[in-house]
PDB file of C-alpha atoms in Angstrom:
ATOM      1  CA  UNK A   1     130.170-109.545 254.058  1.00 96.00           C
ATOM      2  CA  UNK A   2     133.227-107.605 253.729  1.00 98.00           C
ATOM      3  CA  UNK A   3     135.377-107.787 257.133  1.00 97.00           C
ATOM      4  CA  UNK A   4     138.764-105.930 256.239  1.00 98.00           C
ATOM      5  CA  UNK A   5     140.173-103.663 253.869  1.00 98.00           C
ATOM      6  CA  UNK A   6     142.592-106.327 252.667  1.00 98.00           C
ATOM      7  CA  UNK A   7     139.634-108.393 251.911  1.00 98.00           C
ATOM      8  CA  UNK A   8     137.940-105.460 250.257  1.00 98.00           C
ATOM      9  CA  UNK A   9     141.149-104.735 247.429  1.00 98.00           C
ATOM     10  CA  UNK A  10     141.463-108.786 247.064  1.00 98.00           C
ATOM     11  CA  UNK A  11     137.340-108.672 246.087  1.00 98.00           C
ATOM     12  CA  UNK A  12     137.679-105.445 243.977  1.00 98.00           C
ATOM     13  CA  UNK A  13     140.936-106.728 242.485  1.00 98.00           C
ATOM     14  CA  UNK A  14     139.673-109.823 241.310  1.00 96.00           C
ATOM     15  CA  UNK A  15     135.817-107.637 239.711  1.00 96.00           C
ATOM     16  CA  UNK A  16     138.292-105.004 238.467  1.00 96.00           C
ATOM     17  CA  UNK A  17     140.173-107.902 236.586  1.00 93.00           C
ATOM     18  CA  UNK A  18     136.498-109.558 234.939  1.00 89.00           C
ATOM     19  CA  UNK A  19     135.292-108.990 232.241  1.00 78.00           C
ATOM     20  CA  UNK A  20     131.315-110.182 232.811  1.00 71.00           C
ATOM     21  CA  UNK A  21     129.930-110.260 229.004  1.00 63.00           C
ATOM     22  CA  UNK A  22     130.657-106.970 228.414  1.00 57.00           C
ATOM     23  CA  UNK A  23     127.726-105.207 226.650  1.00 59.00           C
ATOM     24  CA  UNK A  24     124.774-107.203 228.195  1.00 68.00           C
ATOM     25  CA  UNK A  25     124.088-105.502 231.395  1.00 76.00           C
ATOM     26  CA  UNK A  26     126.122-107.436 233.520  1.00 85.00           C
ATOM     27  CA  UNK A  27     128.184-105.651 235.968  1.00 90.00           C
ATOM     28  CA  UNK A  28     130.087-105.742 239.438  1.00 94.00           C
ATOM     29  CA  UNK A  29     129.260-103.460 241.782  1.00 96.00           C
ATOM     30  CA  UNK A  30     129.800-102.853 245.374  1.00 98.00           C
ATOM     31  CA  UNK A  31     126.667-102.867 247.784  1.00 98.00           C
ATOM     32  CA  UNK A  32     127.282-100.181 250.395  1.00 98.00           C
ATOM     33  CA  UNK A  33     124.477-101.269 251.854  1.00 97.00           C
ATOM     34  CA  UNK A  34     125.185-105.711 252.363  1.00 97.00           C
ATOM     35  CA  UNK A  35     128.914-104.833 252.789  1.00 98.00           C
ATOM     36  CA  UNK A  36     129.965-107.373 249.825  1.00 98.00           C
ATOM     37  CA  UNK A  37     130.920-107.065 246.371  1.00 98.00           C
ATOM     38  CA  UNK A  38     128.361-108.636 243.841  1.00 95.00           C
ATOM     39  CA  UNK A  39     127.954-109.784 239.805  1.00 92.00           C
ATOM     40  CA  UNK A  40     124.808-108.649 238.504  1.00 91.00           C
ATOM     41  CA  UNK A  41     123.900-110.620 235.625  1.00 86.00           C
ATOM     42  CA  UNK A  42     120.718-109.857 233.872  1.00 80.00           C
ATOM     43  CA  UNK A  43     118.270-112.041 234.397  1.00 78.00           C
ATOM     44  CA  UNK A  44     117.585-112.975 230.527  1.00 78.00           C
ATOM     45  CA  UNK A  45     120.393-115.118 230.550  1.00 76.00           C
ATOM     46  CA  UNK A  46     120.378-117.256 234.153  1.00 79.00           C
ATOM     47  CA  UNK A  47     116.649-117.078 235.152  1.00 80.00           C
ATOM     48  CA  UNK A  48     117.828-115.715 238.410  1.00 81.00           C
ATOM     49  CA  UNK A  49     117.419-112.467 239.682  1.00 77.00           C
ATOM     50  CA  UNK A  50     120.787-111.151 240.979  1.00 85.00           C
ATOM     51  CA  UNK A  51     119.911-107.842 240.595  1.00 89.00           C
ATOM     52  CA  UNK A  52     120.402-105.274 243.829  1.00 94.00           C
ATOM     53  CA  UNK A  53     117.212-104.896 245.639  1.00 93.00           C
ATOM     54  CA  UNK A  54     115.070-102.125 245.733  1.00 94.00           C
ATOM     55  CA  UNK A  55     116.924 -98.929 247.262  1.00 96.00           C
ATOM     56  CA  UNK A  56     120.419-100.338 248.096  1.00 97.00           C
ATOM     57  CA  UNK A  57     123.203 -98.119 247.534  1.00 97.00           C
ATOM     58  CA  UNK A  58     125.852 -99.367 245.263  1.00 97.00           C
ATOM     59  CA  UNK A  59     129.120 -98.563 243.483  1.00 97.00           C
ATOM     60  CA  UNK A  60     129.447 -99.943 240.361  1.00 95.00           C
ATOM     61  CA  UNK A  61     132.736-101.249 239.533  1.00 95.00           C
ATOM     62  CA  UNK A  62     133.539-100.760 235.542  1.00 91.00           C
ATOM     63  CA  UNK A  63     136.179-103.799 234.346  1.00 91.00           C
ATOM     64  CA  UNK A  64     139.417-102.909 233.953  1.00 93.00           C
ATOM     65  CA  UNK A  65     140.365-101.510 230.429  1.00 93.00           C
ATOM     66  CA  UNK A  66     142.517-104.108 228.311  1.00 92.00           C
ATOM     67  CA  UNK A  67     145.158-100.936 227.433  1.00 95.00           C
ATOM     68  CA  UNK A  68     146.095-101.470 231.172  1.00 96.00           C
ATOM     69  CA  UNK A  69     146.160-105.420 231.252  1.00 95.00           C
ATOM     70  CA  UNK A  70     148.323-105.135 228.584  1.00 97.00           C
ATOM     71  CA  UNK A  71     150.623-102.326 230.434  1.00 98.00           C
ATOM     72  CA  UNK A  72     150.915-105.090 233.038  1.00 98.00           C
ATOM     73  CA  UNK A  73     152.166-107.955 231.257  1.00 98.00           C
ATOM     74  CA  UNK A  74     154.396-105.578 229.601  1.00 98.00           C
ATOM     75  CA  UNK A  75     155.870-104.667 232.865  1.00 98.00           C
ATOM     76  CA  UNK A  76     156.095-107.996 234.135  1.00 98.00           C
ATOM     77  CA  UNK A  77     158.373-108.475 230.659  1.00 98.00           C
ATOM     78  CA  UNK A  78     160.202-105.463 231.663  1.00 97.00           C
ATOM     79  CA  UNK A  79     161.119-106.550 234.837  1.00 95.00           C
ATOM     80  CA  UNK A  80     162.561-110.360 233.401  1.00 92.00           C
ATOM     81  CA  UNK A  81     165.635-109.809 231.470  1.00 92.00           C
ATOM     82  CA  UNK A  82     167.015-112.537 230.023  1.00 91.00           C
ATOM     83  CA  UNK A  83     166.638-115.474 227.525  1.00 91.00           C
ATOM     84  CA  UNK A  84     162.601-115.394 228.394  1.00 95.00           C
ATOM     85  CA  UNK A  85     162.099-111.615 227.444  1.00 96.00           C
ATOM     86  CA  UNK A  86     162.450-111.402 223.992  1.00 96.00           C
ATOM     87  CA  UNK A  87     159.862-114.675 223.633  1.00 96.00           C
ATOM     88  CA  UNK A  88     157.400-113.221 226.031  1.00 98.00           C
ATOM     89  CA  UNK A  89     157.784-109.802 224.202  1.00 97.00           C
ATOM     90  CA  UNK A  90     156.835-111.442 220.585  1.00 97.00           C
ATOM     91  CA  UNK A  91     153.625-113.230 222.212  1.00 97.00           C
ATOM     92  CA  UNK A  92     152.397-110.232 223.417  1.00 98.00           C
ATOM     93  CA  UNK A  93     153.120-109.016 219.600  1.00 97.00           C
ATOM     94  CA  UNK A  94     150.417-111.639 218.481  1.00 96.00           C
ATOM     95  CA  UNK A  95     147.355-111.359 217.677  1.00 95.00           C
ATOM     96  CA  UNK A  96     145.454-112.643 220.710  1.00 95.00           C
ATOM     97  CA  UNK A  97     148.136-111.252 223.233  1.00 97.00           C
ATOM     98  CA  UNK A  98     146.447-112.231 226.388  1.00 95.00           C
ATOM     99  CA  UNK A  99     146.262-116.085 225.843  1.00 95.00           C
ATOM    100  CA  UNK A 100     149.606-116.069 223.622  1.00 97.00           C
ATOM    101  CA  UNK A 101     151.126-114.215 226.993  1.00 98.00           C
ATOM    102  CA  UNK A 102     150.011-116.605 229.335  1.00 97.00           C
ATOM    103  CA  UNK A 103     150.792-119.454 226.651  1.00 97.00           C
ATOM    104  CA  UNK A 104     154.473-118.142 226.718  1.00 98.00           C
ATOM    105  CA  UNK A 105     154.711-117.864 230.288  1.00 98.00           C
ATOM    106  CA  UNK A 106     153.677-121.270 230.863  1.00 97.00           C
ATOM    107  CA  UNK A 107     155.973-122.438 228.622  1.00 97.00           C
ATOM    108  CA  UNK A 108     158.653-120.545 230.100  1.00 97.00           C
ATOM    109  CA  UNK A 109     157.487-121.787 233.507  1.00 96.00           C
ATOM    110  CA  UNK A 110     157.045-118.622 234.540  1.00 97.00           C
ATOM    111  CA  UNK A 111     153.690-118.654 235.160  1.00 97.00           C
ATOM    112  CA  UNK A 112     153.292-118.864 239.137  1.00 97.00           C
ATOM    113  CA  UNK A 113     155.613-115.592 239.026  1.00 97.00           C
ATOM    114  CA  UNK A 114     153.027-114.181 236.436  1.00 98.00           C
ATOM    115  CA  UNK A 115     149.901-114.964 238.284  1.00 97.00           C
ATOM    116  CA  UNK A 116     151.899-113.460 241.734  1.00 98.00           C
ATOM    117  CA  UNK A 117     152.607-110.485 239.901  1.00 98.00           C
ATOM    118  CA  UNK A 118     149.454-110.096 238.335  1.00 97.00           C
ATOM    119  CA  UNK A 119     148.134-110.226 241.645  1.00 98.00           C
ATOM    120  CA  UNK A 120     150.300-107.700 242.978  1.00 98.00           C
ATOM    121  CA  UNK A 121     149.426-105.500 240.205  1.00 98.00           C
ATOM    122  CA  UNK A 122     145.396-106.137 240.612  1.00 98.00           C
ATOM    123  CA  UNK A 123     145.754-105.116 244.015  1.00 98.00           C
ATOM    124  CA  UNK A 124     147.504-102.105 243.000  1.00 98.00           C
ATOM    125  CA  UNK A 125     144.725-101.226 240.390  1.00 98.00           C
ATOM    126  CA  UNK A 126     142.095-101.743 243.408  1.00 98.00           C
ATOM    127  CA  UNK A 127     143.954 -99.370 245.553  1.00 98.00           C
ATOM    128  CA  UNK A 128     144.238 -96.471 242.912  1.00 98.00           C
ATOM    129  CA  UNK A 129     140.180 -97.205 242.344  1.00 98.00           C
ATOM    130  CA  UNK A 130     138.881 -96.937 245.646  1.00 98.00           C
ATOM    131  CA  UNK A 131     140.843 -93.946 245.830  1.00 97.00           C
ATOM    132  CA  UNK A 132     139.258 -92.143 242.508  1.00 96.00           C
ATOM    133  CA  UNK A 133     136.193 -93.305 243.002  1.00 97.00           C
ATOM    134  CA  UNK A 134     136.338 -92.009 247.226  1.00 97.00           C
ATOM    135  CA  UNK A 135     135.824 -95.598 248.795  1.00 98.00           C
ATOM    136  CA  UNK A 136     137.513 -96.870 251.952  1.00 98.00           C
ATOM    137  CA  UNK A 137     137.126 -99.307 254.833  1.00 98.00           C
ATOM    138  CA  UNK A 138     136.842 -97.233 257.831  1.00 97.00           C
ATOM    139  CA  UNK A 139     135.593 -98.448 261.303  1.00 97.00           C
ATOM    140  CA  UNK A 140     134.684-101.753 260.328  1.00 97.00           C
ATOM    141  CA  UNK A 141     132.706-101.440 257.544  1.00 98.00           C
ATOM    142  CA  UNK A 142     132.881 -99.905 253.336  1.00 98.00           C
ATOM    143  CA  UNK A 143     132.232 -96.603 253.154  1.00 97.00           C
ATOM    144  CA  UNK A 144     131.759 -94.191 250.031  1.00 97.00           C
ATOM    145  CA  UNK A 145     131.100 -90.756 249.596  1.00 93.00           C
ATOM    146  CA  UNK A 146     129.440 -91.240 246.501  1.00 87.00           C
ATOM    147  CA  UNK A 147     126.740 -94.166 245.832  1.00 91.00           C
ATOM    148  CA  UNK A 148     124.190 -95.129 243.384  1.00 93.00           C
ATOM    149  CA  UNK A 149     120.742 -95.916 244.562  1.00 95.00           C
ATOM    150  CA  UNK A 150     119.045 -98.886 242.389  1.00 93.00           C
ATOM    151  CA  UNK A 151     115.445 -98.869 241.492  1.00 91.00           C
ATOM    152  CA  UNK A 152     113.671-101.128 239.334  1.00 78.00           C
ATOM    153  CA  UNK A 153     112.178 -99.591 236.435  1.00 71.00           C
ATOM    154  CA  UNK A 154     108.620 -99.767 236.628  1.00 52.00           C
ATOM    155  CA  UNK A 155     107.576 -99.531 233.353  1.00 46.00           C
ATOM    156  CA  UNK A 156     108.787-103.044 231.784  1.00 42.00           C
ATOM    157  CA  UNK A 157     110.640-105.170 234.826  1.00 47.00           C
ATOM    158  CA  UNK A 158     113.869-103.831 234.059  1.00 48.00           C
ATOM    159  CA  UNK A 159     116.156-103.542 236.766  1.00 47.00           C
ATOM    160  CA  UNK A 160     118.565-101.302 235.586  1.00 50.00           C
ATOM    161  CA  UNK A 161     117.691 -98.205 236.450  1.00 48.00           C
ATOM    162  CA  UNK A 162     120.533 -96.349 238.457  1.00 50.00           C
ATOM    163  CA  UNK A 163     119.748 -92.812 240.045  1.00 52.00           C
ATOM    164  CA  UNK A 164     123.418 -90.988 241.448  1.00 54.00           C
ATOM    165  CA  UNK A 165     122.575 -90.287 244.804  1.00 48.00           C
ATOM    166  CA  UNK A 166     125.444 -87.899 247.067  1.00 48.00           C
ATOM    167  CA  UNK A 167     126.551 -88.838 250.355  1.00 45.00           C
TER     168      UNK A 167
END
């Protein structure tokens, strides 16, 4: 359970930052109605069911687009002139820019500064979603004005049926 709003952005930060197998169902979501944020994973590939029961209202939480990863490692470049920049710049150049980034700042032994950063920035990202997407902690507890209420499809055991439901 959810306790504080700072505990709320560090959870969202960290879903926001995941990408769960894209493409197979899997998804974060806040449950409005446990007070946590949860993976759901389909079922097909644990053999557990982590799906959100029956009625509870939920926010799902869509990854965090690469375009904006990458914005943030180039900003962390940005903001370290010197003998470092022009390496870290050519990594994220590479092909695979994400590990050849974090490759170069380990190298560079930058990388405690690049995971506080990143953090920094994560929790920045979190902020700016809970705002667009009209969730807050308020009076002890997550609140949104606009929730999705699962249901489990009847028709062949999927659980992935999502009706928007207004607050």
């Amino acid at each position: 359970m959810i306790t504080s709003k700072e505990q709320l952005i560090r959870e969202l930060a960290d879903a926001l930052s995941d990408h769960p197998y894209d493409s197979y169902g899997n998804f974060w979501y806040i449950s409005i109605t446990k007070q946590e944020i949860t993976l759901r994973v389909d079922s097909v590939y644990t053999g557990v069911d982590s799906d959100p029961d029956d009625g509870e209202e939920i926010v799902k939480i869509d990854p965090l687009p690469s375009h904006e990863g990458f914005e943030i490692m180039e900003e962390f470049v940005d903001a370290h002139p010197g003998r470092h920049q022009t390496y870290l710049y050519k990594a994220l150049a590479r092909r695979h820019p994400f590990s050849s980034f974090r490759g170069a700042v380990e190298n560079c032994g930058l990388l405690q500064q690049w995971y506080d950063w990143k953090d920094e920035a994560m929790k920045e990202k979190a902020r700016d979603w809970m705002h667009f997407n009209d969730v807050d902690f308020k009076d002890g507890k997550i609140v949104a004005l606009g929730t999705q209420t699962w249901f489990k499809d009847e028709d062949d055991g999927d659980d992935d049926s999502e009706e928007d439901s207004p607050q």
